[in-house]
Amino acid sequence: MDAKLLEILVCPICKGPLHYKKTEQEFVCKPCRLAYPIHDGIPVMLEEEARKLPPEEEVA
């Protein structure tokens, strides 16, 4: 993932920082507990496409 892109991407809901999870190929927003997928190297930053993180899943 491009370092410049990692710097500028924010959560589309709360505008907070995102954490890149390379192995899962997703961006995670801790406050919203949403994981945005990355398909073919392109982040999908749509709330309806995001995975809701269950309470028991650790958010690093």
mmCIF file with all atom_site columns, N, CA, C and O in Angstrom:
data_model
loop_
_atom_site.group_PDB
_atom_site.id
_atom_site.type_symbol
_atom_site.label_atom_id
_atom_site.label_alt_id
_atom_site.label_comp_id
_atom_site.label_asym_id
_atom_site.label_entity_id
_atom_site.label_seq_id
_atom_site.pdbx_PDB_ins_code
_atom_site.Cartn_x
_atom_site.Cartn_y
_atom_site.Cartn_z
_atom_site.occupancy
_atom_site.B_iso_or_equiv
_atom_site.pdbx_formal_charge
_atom_site.auth_seq_id
_atom_site.auth_comp_id
_atom_site.auth_asym_id
_atom_site.auth_atom_id
_atom_site.pdbx_PDB_model_num
ATOM 1   N N  . MET A 1 1  ? 0.863   -1.179  0.000  1.00 0.00 ? 1  MET A N  1
ATOM 2   C CA . MET A 1 1  ? 0.000   0.000   0.000  1.00 0.00 ? 1  MET A CA 1
ATOM 3   C C  . MET A 1 1  ? 0.903   1.233   0.000  1.00 0.00 ? 1  MET A C  1
ATOM 4   O O  . MET A 1 1  ? 1.889   1.296   0.718  1.00 0.00 ? 1  MET A O  1
ATOM 5   N N  . ASP A 1 2  ? 0.516   2.197   -0.790 1.00 0.00 ? 2  ASP A N  1
ATOM 6   C CA . ASP A 1 2  ? 1.275   3.433   -0.941 1.00 0.00 ? 2  ASP A CA 1
ATOM 7   C C  . ASP A 1 2  ? 1.317   4.213   0.376  1.00 0.00 ? 2  ASP A C  1
ATOM 8   O O  . ASP A 1 2  ? 0.270   4.453   1.006  1.00 0.00 ? 2  ASP A O  1
ATOM 9   N N  . ALA A 1 3  ? 2.504   4.599   0.795  1.00 0.00 ? 3  ALA A N  1
ATOM 10  C CA . ALA A 1 3  ? 2.685   5.318   2.066  1.00 0.00 ? 3  ALA A CA 1
ATOM 11  C C  . ALA A 1 3  ? 1.927   6.642   2.078  1.00 0.00 ? 3  ALA A C  1
ATOM 12  O O  . ALA A 1 3  ? 1.366   7.033   3.098  1.00 0.00 ? 3  ALA A O  1
ATOM 13  N N  . LYS A 1 4  ? 1.899   7.338   0.956  1.00 0.00 ? 4  LYS A N  1
ATOM 14  C CA . LYS A 1 4  ? 1.182   8.619   0.856  1.00 0.00 ? 4  LYS A CA 1
ATOM 15  C C  . LYS A 1 4  ? -0.317  8.410   1.090  1.00 0.00 ? 4  LYS A C  1
ATOM 16  O O  . LYS A 1 4  ? -0.962  9.187   1.780  1.00 0.00 ? 4  LYS A O  1
ATOM 17  N N  . LEU A 1 5  ? -0.849  7.334   0.524  1.00 0.00 ? 5  LEU A N  1
ATOM 18  C CA . LEU A 1 5  ? -2.261  7.013   0.699  1.00 0.00 ? 5  LEU A CA 1
ATOM 19  C C  . LEU A 1 5  ? -2.560  6.702   2.170  1.00 0.00 ? 5  LEU A C  1
ATOM 20  O O  . LEU A 1 5  ? -3.572  7.146   2.709  1.00 0.00 ? 5  LEU A O  1
ATOM 21  N N  . LEU A 1 6  ? -1.672  5.969   2.822  1.00 0.00 ? 6  LEU A N  1
ATOM 22  C CA . LEU A 1 6  ? -1.853  5.636   4.236  1.00 0.00 ? 6  LEU A CA 1
ATOM 23  C C  . LEU A 1 6  ? -1.920  6.890   5.107  1.00 0.00 ? 6  LEU A C  1
ATOM 24  O O  . LEU A 1 6  ? -2.621  6.913   6.113  1.00 0.00 ? 6  LEU A O  1
ATOM 25  N N  . GLU A 1 7  ? -1.192  7.916   4.713  1.00 0.00 ? 7  GLU A N  1
ATOM 26  C CA . GLU A 1 7  ? -1.164  9.167   5.476  1.00 0.00 ? 7  GLU A CA 1
ATOM 27  C C  . GLU A 1 7  ? -2.462  9.963   5.351  1.00 0.00 ? 7  GLU A C  1
ATOM 28  O O  . GLU A 1 7  ? -2.879  10.615  6.310  1.00 0.00 ? 7  GLU A O  1
ATOM 29  N N  . ILE A 1 8  ? -3.092  9.928   4.177  1.00 0.00 ? 8  ILE A N  1
ATOM 30  C CA . ILE A 1 8  ? -4.230  10.821  3.946  1.00 0.00 ? 8  ILE A CA 1
ATOM 31  C C  . ILE A 1 8  ? -5.596  10.175  4.164  1.00 0.00 ? 8  ILE A C  1
ATOM 32  O O  . ILE A 1 8  ? -6.576  10.886  4.342  1.00 0.00 ? 8  ILE A O  1
ATOM 33  N N  . LEU A 1 9  ? -5.666  8.841   4.141  1.00 0.00 ? 9  LEU A N  1
ATOM 34  C CA . LEU A 1 9  ? -6.969  8.190   4.326  1.00 0.00 ? 9  LEU A CA 1
ATOM 35  C C  . LEU A 1 9  ? -7.465  8.326   5.758  1.00 0.00 ? 9  LEU A C  1
ATOM 36  O O  . LEU A 1 9  ? -6.704  8.133   6.704  1.00 0.00 ? 9  LEU A O  1
ATOM 37  N N  . VAL A 1 10 ? -8.732  8.657   5.909  1.00 0.00 ? 10 VAL A N  1
ATOM 38  C CA . VAL A 1 10 ? -9.376  8.739   7.219  1.00 0.00 ? 10 VAL A CA 1
ATOM 39  C C  . VAL A 1 10 ? -10.719 8.020   7.146  1.00 0.00 ? 10 VAL A C  1
ATOM 40  O O  . VAL A 1 10 ? -11.234 7.743   6.056  1.00 0.00 ? 10 VAL A O  1
ATOM 41  N N  . CYS A 1 11 ? -11.292 7.742   8.274  1.00 0.00 ? 11 CYS A N  1
ATOM 42  C CA . CYS A 1 11 ? -12.600 7.112   8.331  1.00 0.00 ? 11 CYS A CA 1
ATOM 43  C C  . CYS A 1 11 ? -13.632 8.076   7.733  1.00 0.00 ? 11 CYS A C  1
ATOM 44  O O  . CYS A 1 11 ? -13.682 9.248   8.125  1.00 0.00 ? 11 CYS A O  1
ATOM 45  N N  . PRO A 1 12 ? -14.445 7.608   6.808  1.00 0.00 ? 12 PRO A N  1
ATOM 46  C CA . PRO A 1 12 ? -15.441 8.503   6.215  1.00 0.00 ? 12 PRO A CA 1
ATOM 47  C C  . PRO A 1 12 ? -16.565 8.892   7.173  1.00 0.00 ? 12 PRO A C  1
ATOM 48  O O  . PRO A 1 12 ? -17.285 9.849   6.909  1.00 0.00 ? 12 PRO A O  1
ATOM 49  N N  . ILE A 1 13 ? -16.677 8.208   8.296  1.00 0.00 ? 13 ILE A N  1
ATOM 50  C CA . ILE A 1 13 ? -17.752 8.510   9.247  1.00 0.00 ? 13 ILE A CA 1
ATOM 51  C C  . ILE A 1 13 ? -17.294 9.507   10.310 1.00 0.00 ? 13 ILE A C  1
ATOM 52  O O  . ILE A 1 13 ? -17.883 10.565  10.468 1.00 0.00 ? 13 ILE A O  1
ATOM 53  N N  . CYS A 1 14 ? -16.203 9.163   11.019 1.00 0.00 ? 14 CYS A N  1
ATOM 54  C CA . CYS A 1 14 ? -15.761 10.027  12.121 1.00 0.00 ? 14 CYS A CA 1
ATOM 55  C C  . CYS A 1 14 ? -14.558 10.904  11.760 1.00 0.00 ? 14 CYS A C  1
ATOM 56  O O  . CYS A 1 14 ? -14.142 11.732  12.553 1.00 0.00 ? 14 CYS A O  1
ATOM 57  N N  . LYS A 1 15 ? -13.997 10.679  10.570 1.00 0.00 ? 15 LYS A N  1
ATOM 58  C CA . LYS A 1 15 ? -12.819 11.419  10.080 1.00 0.00 ? 15 LYS A CA 1
ATOM 59  C C  . LYS A 1 15 ? -11.571 11.133  10.917 1.00 0.00 ? 15 LYS A C  1
ATOM 60  O O  . LYS A 1 15 ? -10.592 11.867  10.862 1.00 0.00 ? 15 LYS A O  1
ATOM 61  N N  . GLY A 1 16 ? -11.610 10.046  11.690 1.00 0.00 ? 16 GLY A N  1
ATOM 62  C CA . GLY A 1 16 ? -10.473 9.648   12.507 1.00 0.00 ? 16 GLY A CA 1
ATOM 63  C C  . GLY A 1 16 ? -9.464  8.835   11.714 1.00 0.00 ? 16 GLY A C  1
ATOM 64  O O  . GLY A 1 16 ? -9.715  8.434   10.574 1.00 0.00 ? 16 GLY A O  1
ATOM 65  N N  . PRO A 1 17 ? -8.299  8.570   12.314 1.00 0.00 ? 17 PRO A N  1
ATOM 66  C CA . PRO A 1 17 ? -7.255  7.804   11.628 1.00 0.00 ? 17 PRO A CA 1
ATOM 67  C C  . PRO A 1 17 ? -7.657  6.342   11.444 1.00 0.00 ? 17 PRO A C  1
ATOM 68  O O  . PRO A 1 17 ? -8.466  5.799   12.198 1.00 0.00 ? 17 PRO A O  1
ATOM 69  N N  . LEU A 1 18 ? -7.087  5.739   10.422 1.00 0.00 ? 18 LEU A N  1
ATOM 70  C CA . LEU A 1 18 ? -7.334  4.330   10.143 1.00 0.00 ? 18 LEU A CA 1
ATOM 71  C C  . LEU A 1 18 ? -6.049  3.548   10.369 1.00 0.00 ? 18 LEU A C  1
ATOM 72  O O  . LEU A 1 18 ? -4.948  4.072   10.203 1.00 0.00 ? 18 LEU A O  1
ATOM 73  N N  . HIS A 1 19 ? -6.203  2.278   10.751 1.00 0.00 ? 19 HIS A N  1
ATOM 74  C CA . HIS A 1 19 ? -5.063  1.401   10.965 1.00 0.00 ? 19 HIS A CA 1
ATOM 75  C C  . HIS A 1 19 ? -5.081  0.331   9.882  1.00 0.00 ? 19 HIS A C  1
ATOM 76  O O  . HIS A 1 19 ? -6.099  -0.339  9.697  1.00 0.00 ? 19 HIS A O  1
ATOM 77  N N  . TYR A 1 20 ? -3.951  0.214   9.178  1.00 0.00 ? 20 TYR A N  1
ATOM 78  C CA . TYR A 1 20 ? -3.840  -0.717  8.072  1.00 0.00 ? 20 TYR A CA 1
ATOM 79  C C  . TYR A 1 20 ? -3.494  -2.103  8.592  1.00 0.00 ? 20 TYR A C  1
ATOM 80  O O  . TYR A 1 20 ? -2.500  -2.283  9.275  1.00 0.00 ? 20 TYR A O  1
ATOM 81  N N  . LYS A 1 21 ? -4.329  -3.082  8.275  1.00 0.00 ? 21 LYS A N  1
ATOM 82  C CA . LYS A 1 21 ? -4.082  -4.477  8.641  1.00 0.00 ? 21 LYS A CA 1
ATOM 83  C C  . LYS A 1 21 ? -3.717  -5.215  7.357  1.00 0.00 ? 21 LYS A C  1
ATOM 84  O O  . LYS A 1 21 ? -4.594  -5.598  6.582  1.00 0.00 ? 21 LYS A O  1
ATOM 85  N N  . LYS A 1 22 ? -2.416  -5.365  7.151  1.00 0.00 ? 22 LYS A N  1
ATOM 86  C CA . LYS A 1 22 ? -1.901  -5.903  5.899  1.00 0.00 ? 22 LYS A CA 1
ATOM 87  C C  . LYS A 1 22 ? -2.388  -7.328  5.633  1.00 0.00 ? 22 LYS A C  1
ATOM 88  O O  . LYS A 1 22 ? -2.830  -7.635  4.526  1.00 0.00 ? 22 LYS A O  1
ATOM 89  N N  . THR A 1 23 ? -2.335  -8.205  6.641  1.00 0.00 ? 23 THR A N  1
ATOM 90  C CA . THR A 1 23 ? -2.711  -9.598  6.418  1.00 0.00 ? 23 THR A CA 1
ATOM 91  C C  . THR A 1 23 ? -4.187  -9.756  6.080  1.00 0.00 ? 23 THR A C  1
ATOM 92  O O  . THR A 1 23 ? -4.557  -10.607 5.279  1.00 0.00 ? 23 THR A O  1
ATOM 93  N N  . GLU A 1 24 ? -5.041  -8.906  6.669  1.00 0.00 ? 24 GLU A N  1
ATOM 94  C CA . GLU A 1 24 ? -6.481  -8.975  6.403  1.00 0.00 ? 24 GLU A CA 1
ATOM 95  C C  . GLU A 1 24 ? -6.894  -8.129  5.203  1.00 0.00 ? 24 GLU A C  1
ATOM 96  O O  . GLU A 1 24 ? -8.032  -8.180  4.764  1.00 0.00 ? 24 GLU A O  1
ATOM 97  N N  . GLN A 1 25 ? -5.953  -7.298  4.708  1.00 0.00 ? 25 GLN A N  1
ATOM 98  C CA . GLN A 1 25 ? -6.230  -6.382  3.606  1.00 0.00 ? 25 GLN A CA 1
ATOM 99  C C  . GLN A 1 25 ? -7.457  -5.516  3.900  1.00 0.00 ? 25 GLN A C  1
ATOM 100 O O  . GLN A 1 25 ? -8.454  -5.506  3.163  1.00 0.00 ? 25 GLN A O  1
ATOM 101 N N  . GLU A 1 26 ? -7.327  -4.758  5.006  1.00 0.00 ? 26 GLU A N  1
ATOM 102 C CA . GLU A 1 26 ? -8.410  -3.854  5.375  1.00 0.00 ? 26 GLU A CA 1
ATOM 103 C C  . GLU A 1 26 ? -7.871  -2.708  6.220  1.00 0.00 ? 26 GLU A C  1
ATOM 104 O O  . GLU A 1 26 ? -6.787  -2.791  6.793  1.00 0.00 ? 26 GLU A O  1
ATOM 105 N N  . PHE A 1 27 ? -8.639  -1.630  6.249  1.00 0.00 ? 27 PHE A N  1
ATOM 106 C CA . PHE A 1 27 ? -8.364  -0.493  7.119  1.00 0.00 ? 27 PHE A CA 1
ATOM 107 C C  . PHE A 1 27 ? -9.365  -0.540  8.257  1.00 0.00 ? 27 PHE A C  1
ATOM 108 O O  . PHE A 1 27 ? -10.557 -0.730  8.029  1.00 0.00 ? 27 PHE A O  1
ATOM 109 N N  . VAL A 1 28 ? -8.888  -0.326  9.480  1.00 0.00 ? 28 VAL A N  1
ATOM 110 C CA . VAL A 1 28 ? -9.755  -0.413  10.652 1.00 0.00 ? 28 VAL A CA 1
ATOM 111 C C  . VAL A 1 28 ? -9.854  0.951   11.332 1.00 0.00 ? 28 VAL A C  1
ATOM 112 O O  . VAL A 1 28 ? -8.850  1.627   11.552 1.00 0.00 ? 28 VAL A O  1
ATOM 113 N N  . CYS A 1 29 ? -11.099 1.323   11.654 1.00 0.00 ? 29 CYS A N  1
ATOM 114 C CA . CYS A 1 29 ? -11.358 2.517   12.451 1.00 0.00 ? 29 CYS A CA 1
ATOM 115 C C  . CYS A 1 29 ? -11.713 2.035   13.849 1.00 0.00 ? 29 CYS A C  1
ATOM 116 O O  . CYS A 1 29 ? -12.740 1.374   14.050 1.00 0.00 ? 29 CYS A O  1
ATOM 117 N N  . LYS A 1 30 ? -10.853 2.367   14.814 1.00 0.00 ? 30 LYS A N  1
ATOM 118 C CA . LYS A 1 30 ? -11.083 1.928   16.203 1.00 0.00 ? 30 LYS A CA 1
ATOM 119 C C  . LYS A 1 30 ? -12.360 2.510   16.805 1.00 0.00 ? 30 LYS A C  1
ATOM 120 O O  . LYS A 1 30 ? -13.172 1.769   17.346 1.00 0.00 ? 30 LYS A O  1
ATOM 121 N N  . PRO A 1 31 ? -12.578 3.839   16.738 1.00 0.00 ? 31 PRO A N  1
ATOM 122 C CA . PRO A 1 31 ? -13.777 4.406   17.376 1.00 0.00 ? 31 PRO A CA 1
ATOM 123 C C  . PRO A 1 31 ? -15.089 3.879   16.791 1.00 0.00 ? 31 PRO A C  1
ATOM 124 O O  . PRO A 1 31 ? -16.040 3.619   17.522 1.00 0.00 ? 31 PRO A O  1
ATOM 125 N N  . CYS A 1 32 ? -15.141 3.698   15.476 1.00 0.00 ? 32 CYS A N  1
ATOM 126 C CA . CYS A 1 32 ? -16.372 3.229   14.827 1.00 0.00 ? 32 CYS A CA 1
ATOM 127 C C  . CYS A 1 32 ? -16.482 1.705   14.822 1.00 0.00 ? 32 CYS A C  1
ATOM 128 O O  . CYS A 1 32 ? -17.554 1.178   14.539 1.00 0.00 ? 32 CYS A O  1
ATOM 129 N N  . ARG A 1 33 ? -15.366 1.026   15.098 1.00 0.00 ? 33 ARG A N  1
ATOM 130 C CA . ARG A 1 33 ? -15.296 -0.443  15.066 1.00 0.00 ? 33 ARG A CA 1
ATOM 131 C C  . ARG A 1 33 ? -15.763 -0.991  13.718 1.00 0.00 ? 33 ARG A C  1
ATOM 132 O O  . ARG A 1 33 ? -16.569 -1.898  13.635 1.00 0.00 ? 33 ARG A O  1
ATOM 133 N N  . LEU A 1 34 ? -15.195 -0.378  12.657 1.00 0.00 ? 34 LEU A N  1
ATOM 134 C CA . LEU A 1 34 ? -15.481 -0.805  11.292 1.00 0.00 ? 34 LEU A CA 1
ATOM 135 C C  . LEU A 1 34 ? -14.175 -1.140  10.582 1.00 0.00 ? 34 LEU A C  1
ATOM 136 O O  . LEU A 1 34 ? -13.152 -0.491  10.814 1.00 0.00 ? 34 LEU A O  1
ATOM 137 N N  . ALA A 1 35 ? -14.237 -2.148  9.717  1.00 0.00 ? 35 ALA A N  1
ATOM 138 C CA . ALA A 1 35 ? -13.088 -2.535  8.905  1.00 0.00 ? 35 ALA A CA 1
ATOM 139 C C  . ALA A 1 35 ? -13.466 -2.354  7.441  1.00 0.00 ? 35 ALA A C  1
ATOM 140 O O  . ALA A 1 35 ? -14.412 -2.964  6.951  1.00 0.00 ? 35 ALA A O  1
ATOM 141 N N  . TYR A 1 36 ? -12.728 -1.481  6.761  1.00 0.00 ? 36 TYR A N  1
ATOM 142 C CA . TYR A 1 36 ? -12.977 -1.193  5.354  1.00 0.00 ? 36 TYR A CA 1
ATOM 143 C C  . TYR A 1 36 ? -12.091 -2.101  4.502  1.00 0.00 ? 36 TYR A C  1
ATOM 144 O O  . TYR A 1 36 ? -10.872 -2.115  4.679  1.00 0.00 ? 36 TYR A O  1
ATOM 145 N N  . PRO A 1 37 ? -12.686 -2.843  3.560  1.00 0.00 ? 37 PRO A N  1
ATOM 146 C CA . PRO A 1 37 ? -11.906 -3.790  2.772  1.00 0.00 ? 37 PRO A CA 1
ATOM 147 C C  . PRO A 1 37 ? -11.053 -3.109  1.704  1.00 0.00 ? 37 PRO A C  1
ATOM 148 O O  . PRO A 1 37 ? -11.317 -1.973  1.302  1.00 0.00 ? 37 PRO A O  1
ATOM 149 N N  . ILE A 1 38 ? -10.042 -3.835  1.259  1.00 0.00 ? 38 ILE A N  1
ATOM 150 C CA . ILE A 1 38 ? -9.199  -3.408  0.149  1.00 0.00 ? 38 ILE A CA 1
ATOM 151 C C  . ILE A 1 38 ? -9.341  -4.475  -0.930 1.00 0.00 ? 38 ILE A C  1
ATOM 152 O O  . ILE A 1 38 ? -9.015  -5.637  -0.692 1.00 0.00 ? 38 ILE A O  1
ATOM 153 N N  . HIS A 1 39 ? -9.863  -4.093  -2.094 1.00 0.00 ? 39 HIS A N  1
ATOM 154 C CA . HIS A 1 39 ? -10.055 -5.021  -3.206 1.00 0.00 ? 39 HIS A CA 1
ATOM 155 C C  . HIS A 1 39 ? -9.128  -4.641  -4.352 1.00 0.00 ? 39 HIS A C  1
ATOM 156 O O  . HIS A 1 39 ? -9.187  -3.500  -4.834 1.00 0.00 ? 39 HIS A O  1
ATOM 157 N N  . ASP A 1 40 ? -8.277  -5.573  -4.752 1.00 0.00 ? 40 ASP A N  1
ATOM 158 C CA . ASP A 1 40 ? -7.336  -5.335  -5.855 1.00 0.00 ? 40 ASP A CA 1
ATOM 159 C C  . ASP A 1 40 ? -6.507  -4.076  -5.626 1.00 0.00 ? 40 ASP A C  1
ATOM 160 O O  . ASP A 1 40 ? -6.268  -3.292  -6.549 1.00 0.00 ? 40 ASP A O  1
ATOM 161 N N  . GLY A 1 41 ? -6.114  -3.855  -4.371 1.00 0.00 ? 41 GLY A N  1
ATOM 162 C CA . GLY A 1 41 ? -5.272  -2.710  -4.030 1.00 0.00 ? 41 GLY A CA 1
ATOM 163 C C  . GLY A 1 41 ? -6.014  -1.398  -3.882 1.00 0.00 ? 41 GLY A C  1
ATOM 164 O O  . GLY A 1 41 ? -5.404  -0.356  -3.667 1.00 0.00 ? 41 GLY A O  1
ATOM 165 N N  . ILE A 1 42 ? -7.340  -1.434  -3.976 1.00 0.00 ? 42 ILE A N  1
ATOM 166 C CA . ILE A 1 42 ? -8.148  -0.208  -3.882 1.00 0.00 ? 42 ILE A CA 1
ATOM 167 C C  . ILE A 1 42 ? -9.006  -0.251  -2.620 1.00 0.00 ? 42 ILE A C  1
ATOM 168 O O  . ILE A 1 42 ? -9.838  -1.151  -2.463 1.00 0.00 ? 42 ILE A O  1
ATOM 169 N N  . PRO A 1 43 ? -8.805  0.706   -1.689 1.00 0.00 ? 43 PRO A N  1
ATOM 170 C CA . PRO A 1 43 ? -9.633  0.751   -0.485 1.00 0.00 ? 43 PRO A CA 1
ATOM 171 C C  . PRO A 1 43 ? -11.089 1.081   -0.828 1.00 0.00 ? 43 PRO A C  1
ATOM 172 O O  . PRO A 1 43 ? -11.355 1.984   -1.621 1.00 0.00 ? 43 PRO A O  1
ATOM 173 N N  . VAL A 1 44 ? -12.007 0.329   -0.253 1.00 0.00 ? 44 VAL A N  1
ATOM 174 C CA . VAL A 1 44 ? -13.439 0.573   -0.440 1.00 0.00 ? 44 VAL A CA 1
ATOM 175 C C  . VAL A 1 44 ? -13.934 1.285   0.815  1.00 0.00 ? 44 VAL A C  1
ATOM 176 O O  . VAL A 1 44 ? -14.181 0.661   1.839  1.00 0.00 ? 44 VAL A O  1
ATOM 177 N N  . MET A 1 45 ? -14.058 2.599   0.721  1.00 0.00 ? 45 MET A N  1
ATOM 178 C CA . MET A 1 45 ? -14.349 3.426   1.886  1.00 0.00 ? 45 MET A CA 1
ATOM 179 C C  . MET A 1 45 ? -15.833 3.757   1.991  1.00 0.00 ? 45 MET A C  1
ATOM 180 O O  . MET A 1 45 ? -16.222 4.899   2.224  1.00 0.00 ? 45 MET A O  1
ATOM 181 N N  . LEU A 1 46 ? -16.675 2.758   1.847  1.00 0.00 ? 46 LEU A N  1
ATOM 182 C CA . LEU A 1 46 ? -18.117 2.925   1.958  1.00 0.00 ? 46 LEU A CA 1
ATOM 183 C C  . LEU A 1 46 ? -18.611 2.228   3.218  1.00 0.00 ? 46 LEU A C  1
ATOM 184 O O  . LEU A 1 46 ? -18.267 1.066   3.454  1.00 0.00 ? 46 LEU A O  1
ATOM 185 N N  . GLU A 1 47 ? -19.418 2.933   3.989  1.00 0.00 ? 47 GLU A N  1
ATOM 186 C CA . GLU A 1 47 ? -19.917 2.363   5.251  1.00 0.00 ? 47 GLU A CA 1
ATOM 187 C C  . GLU A 1 47 ? -20.671 1.053   5.012  1.00 0.00 ? 47 GLU A C  1
ATOM 188 O O  . GLU A 1 47 ? -20.521 0.106   5.781  1.00 0.00 ? 47 GLU A O  1
ATOM 189 N N  . GLU A 1 48 ? -21.453 0.990   3.945  1.00 0.00 ? 48 GLU A N  1
ATOM 190 C CA . GLU A 1 48 ? -22.237 -0.218  3.685  1.00 0.00 ? 48 GLU A CA 1
ATOM 191 C C  . GLU A 1 48 ? -21.370 -1.417  3.266  1.00 0.00 ? 48 GLU A C  1
ATOM 192 O O  . GLU A 1 48 ? -21.819 -2.551  3.335  1.00 0.00 ? 48 GLU A O  1
ATOM 193 N N  . GLU A 1 49 ? -20.132 -1.163  2.856  1.00 0.00 ? 49 GLU A N  1
ATOM 194 C CA . GLU A 1 49 ? -19.206 -2.244  2.495  1.00 0.00 ? 49 GLU A CA 1
ATOM 195 C C  . GLU A 1 49 ? -18.303 -2.639  3.666  1.00 0.00 ? 49 GLU A C  1
ATOM 196 O O  . GLU A 1 49 ? -17.610 -3.650  3.603  1.00 0.00 ? 49 GLU A O  1
ATOM 197 N N  . ALA A 1 50 ? -18.284 -1.833  4.709  1.00 0.00 ? 50 ALA A N  1
ATOM 198 C CA . ALA A 1 50 ? -17.412 -2.086  5.853  1.00 0.00 ? 50 ALA A CA 1
ATOM 199 C C  . ALA A 1 50 ? -17.937 -3.241  6.701  1.00 0.00 ? 50 ALA A C  1
ATOM 200 O O  . ALA A 1 50 ? -19.144 -3.462  6.805  1.00 0.00 ? 50 ALA A O  1
ATOM 201 N N  . ARG A 1 51 ? -16.979 -3.951  7.294  1.00 0.00 ? 51 ARG A N  1
ATOM 202 C CA . ARG A 1 51 ? -17.313 -5.057  8.194  1.00 0.00 ? 51 ARG A CA 1
ATOM 203 C C  . ARG A 1 51 ? -17.398 -4.502  9.611  1.00 0.00 ? 51 ARG A C  1
ATOM 204 O O  . ARG A 1 51 ? -16.493 -3.821  10.077 1.00 0.00 ? 51 ARG A O  1
ATOM 205 N N  . LYS A 1 52 ? -18.498 -4.787  10.293 1.00 0.00 ? 52 LYS A N  1
ATOM 206 C CA . LYS A 1 52 ? -18.636 -4.367  11.691 1.00 0.00 ? 52 LYS A CA 1
ATOM 207 C C  . LYS A 1 52 ? -17.821 -5.328  12.553 1.00 0.00 ? 52 LYS A C  1
ATOM 208 O O  . LYS A 1 52 ? -17.964 -6.543  12.431 1.00 0.00 ? 52 LYS A O  1
ATOM 209 N N  . LEU A 1 53 ? -16.973 -4.764  13.380 1.00 0.00 ? 53 LEU A N  1
ATOM 210 C CA . LEU A 1 53 ? -16.121 -5.595  14.230 1.00 0.00 ? 53 LEU A CA 1
ATOM 211 C C  . LEU A 1 53 ? -16.897 -6.031  15.474 1.00 0.00 ? 53 LEU A C  1
ATOM 212 O O  . LEU A 1 53 ? -17.446 -5.195  16.178 1.00 0.00 ? 53 LEU A O  1
ATOM 213 N N  . PRO A 1 54 ? -16.932 -7.330  15.729 1.00 0.00 ? 54 PRO A N  1
ATOM 214 C CA . PRO A 1 54 ? -17.625 -7.817  16.926 1.00 0.00 ? 54 PRO A CA 1
ATOM 215 C C  . PRO A 1 54 ? -16.901 -7.362  18.192 1.00 0.00 ? 54 PRO A C  1
ATOM 216 O O  . PRO A 1 54 ? -15.687 -7.105  18.154 1.00 0.00 ? 54 PRO A O  1
ATOM 217 N N  . PRO A 1 55 ? -17.610 -7.248  19.308 1.00 0.00 ? 55 PRO A N  1
ATOM 218 C CA . PRO A 1 55 ? -17.001 -6.774  20.563 1.00 0.00 ? 55 PRO A CA 1
ATOM 219 C C  . PRO A 1 55 ? -15.789 -7.590  20.998 1.00 0.00 ? 55 PRO A C  1
ATOM 220 O O  . PRO A 1 55 ? -14.861 -7.051  21.588 1.00 0.00 ? 55 PRO A O  1
ATOM 221 N N  . GLU A 1 56 ? -15.780 -8.884  20.691 1.00 0.00 ? 56 GLU A N  1
ATOM 222 C CA . GLU A 1 56 ? -14.669 -9.727  21.137 1.00 0.00 ? 56 GLU A CA 1
ATOM 223 C C  . GLU A 1 56 ? -13.432 -9.629  20.249 1.00 0.00 ? 56 GLU A C  1
ATOM 224 O O  . GLU A 1 56 ? -12.364 -10.096 20.631 1.00 0.00 ? 56 GLU A O  1
ATOM 225 N N  . GLU A 1 57 ? -13.558 -9.006  19.081 1.00 0.00 ? 57 GLU A N  1
ATOM 226 C CA . GLU A 1 57 ? -12.391 -8.886  18.184 1.00 0.00 ? 57 GLU A CA 1
ATOM 227 C C  . GLU A 1 57 ? -11.492 -7.753  18.652 1.00 0.00 ? 57 GLU A C  1
ATOM 228 O O  . GLU A 1 57 ? -11.929 -6.626  18.881 1.00 0.00 ? 57 GLU A O  1
ATOM 229 N N  . GLU A 1 58 ? -10.222 -8.083  18.757 1.00 0.00 ? 58 GLU A N  1
ATOM 230 C CA . GLU A 1 58 ? -9.214  -7.113  19.198 1.00 0.00 ? 58 GLU A CA 1
ATOM 231 C C  . GLU A 1 58 ? -8.986  -6.082  18.085 1.00 0.00 ? 58 GLU A C  1
ATOM 232 O O  . GLU A 1 58 ? -8.840  -6.432  16.921 1.00 0.00 ? 58 GLU A O  1
ATOM 233 N N  . VAL A 1 59 ? -8.964  -4.822  18.459 1.00 0.00 ? 59 VAL A N  1
ATOM 234 C CA . VAL A 1 59 ? -8.679  -3.737  17.509 1.00 0.00 ? 59 VAL A CA 1
ATOM 235 C C  . VAL A 1 59 ? -7.311  -3.193  17.854 1.00 0.00 ? 59 VAL A C  1
ATOM 236 O O  . VAL A 1 59 ? -7.145  -2.499  18.851 1.00 0.00 ? 59 VAL A O  1
ATOM 237 N N  . ALA A 1 60 ? -6.336  -3.537  17.026 1.00 0.00 ? 60 ALA A N  1
ATOM 238 C CA . ALA A 1 60 ? -4.944  -3.128  17.300 1.00 0.00 ? 60 ALA A CA 1
ATOM 239 C C  . ALA A 1 60 ? -4.661  -1.735  16.825 1.00 0.00 ? 60 ALA A C  1
ATOM 240 O O  . ALA A 1 60 ? -5.266  -1.194  15.991 1.00 0.00 ? 60 ALA A O  1
#
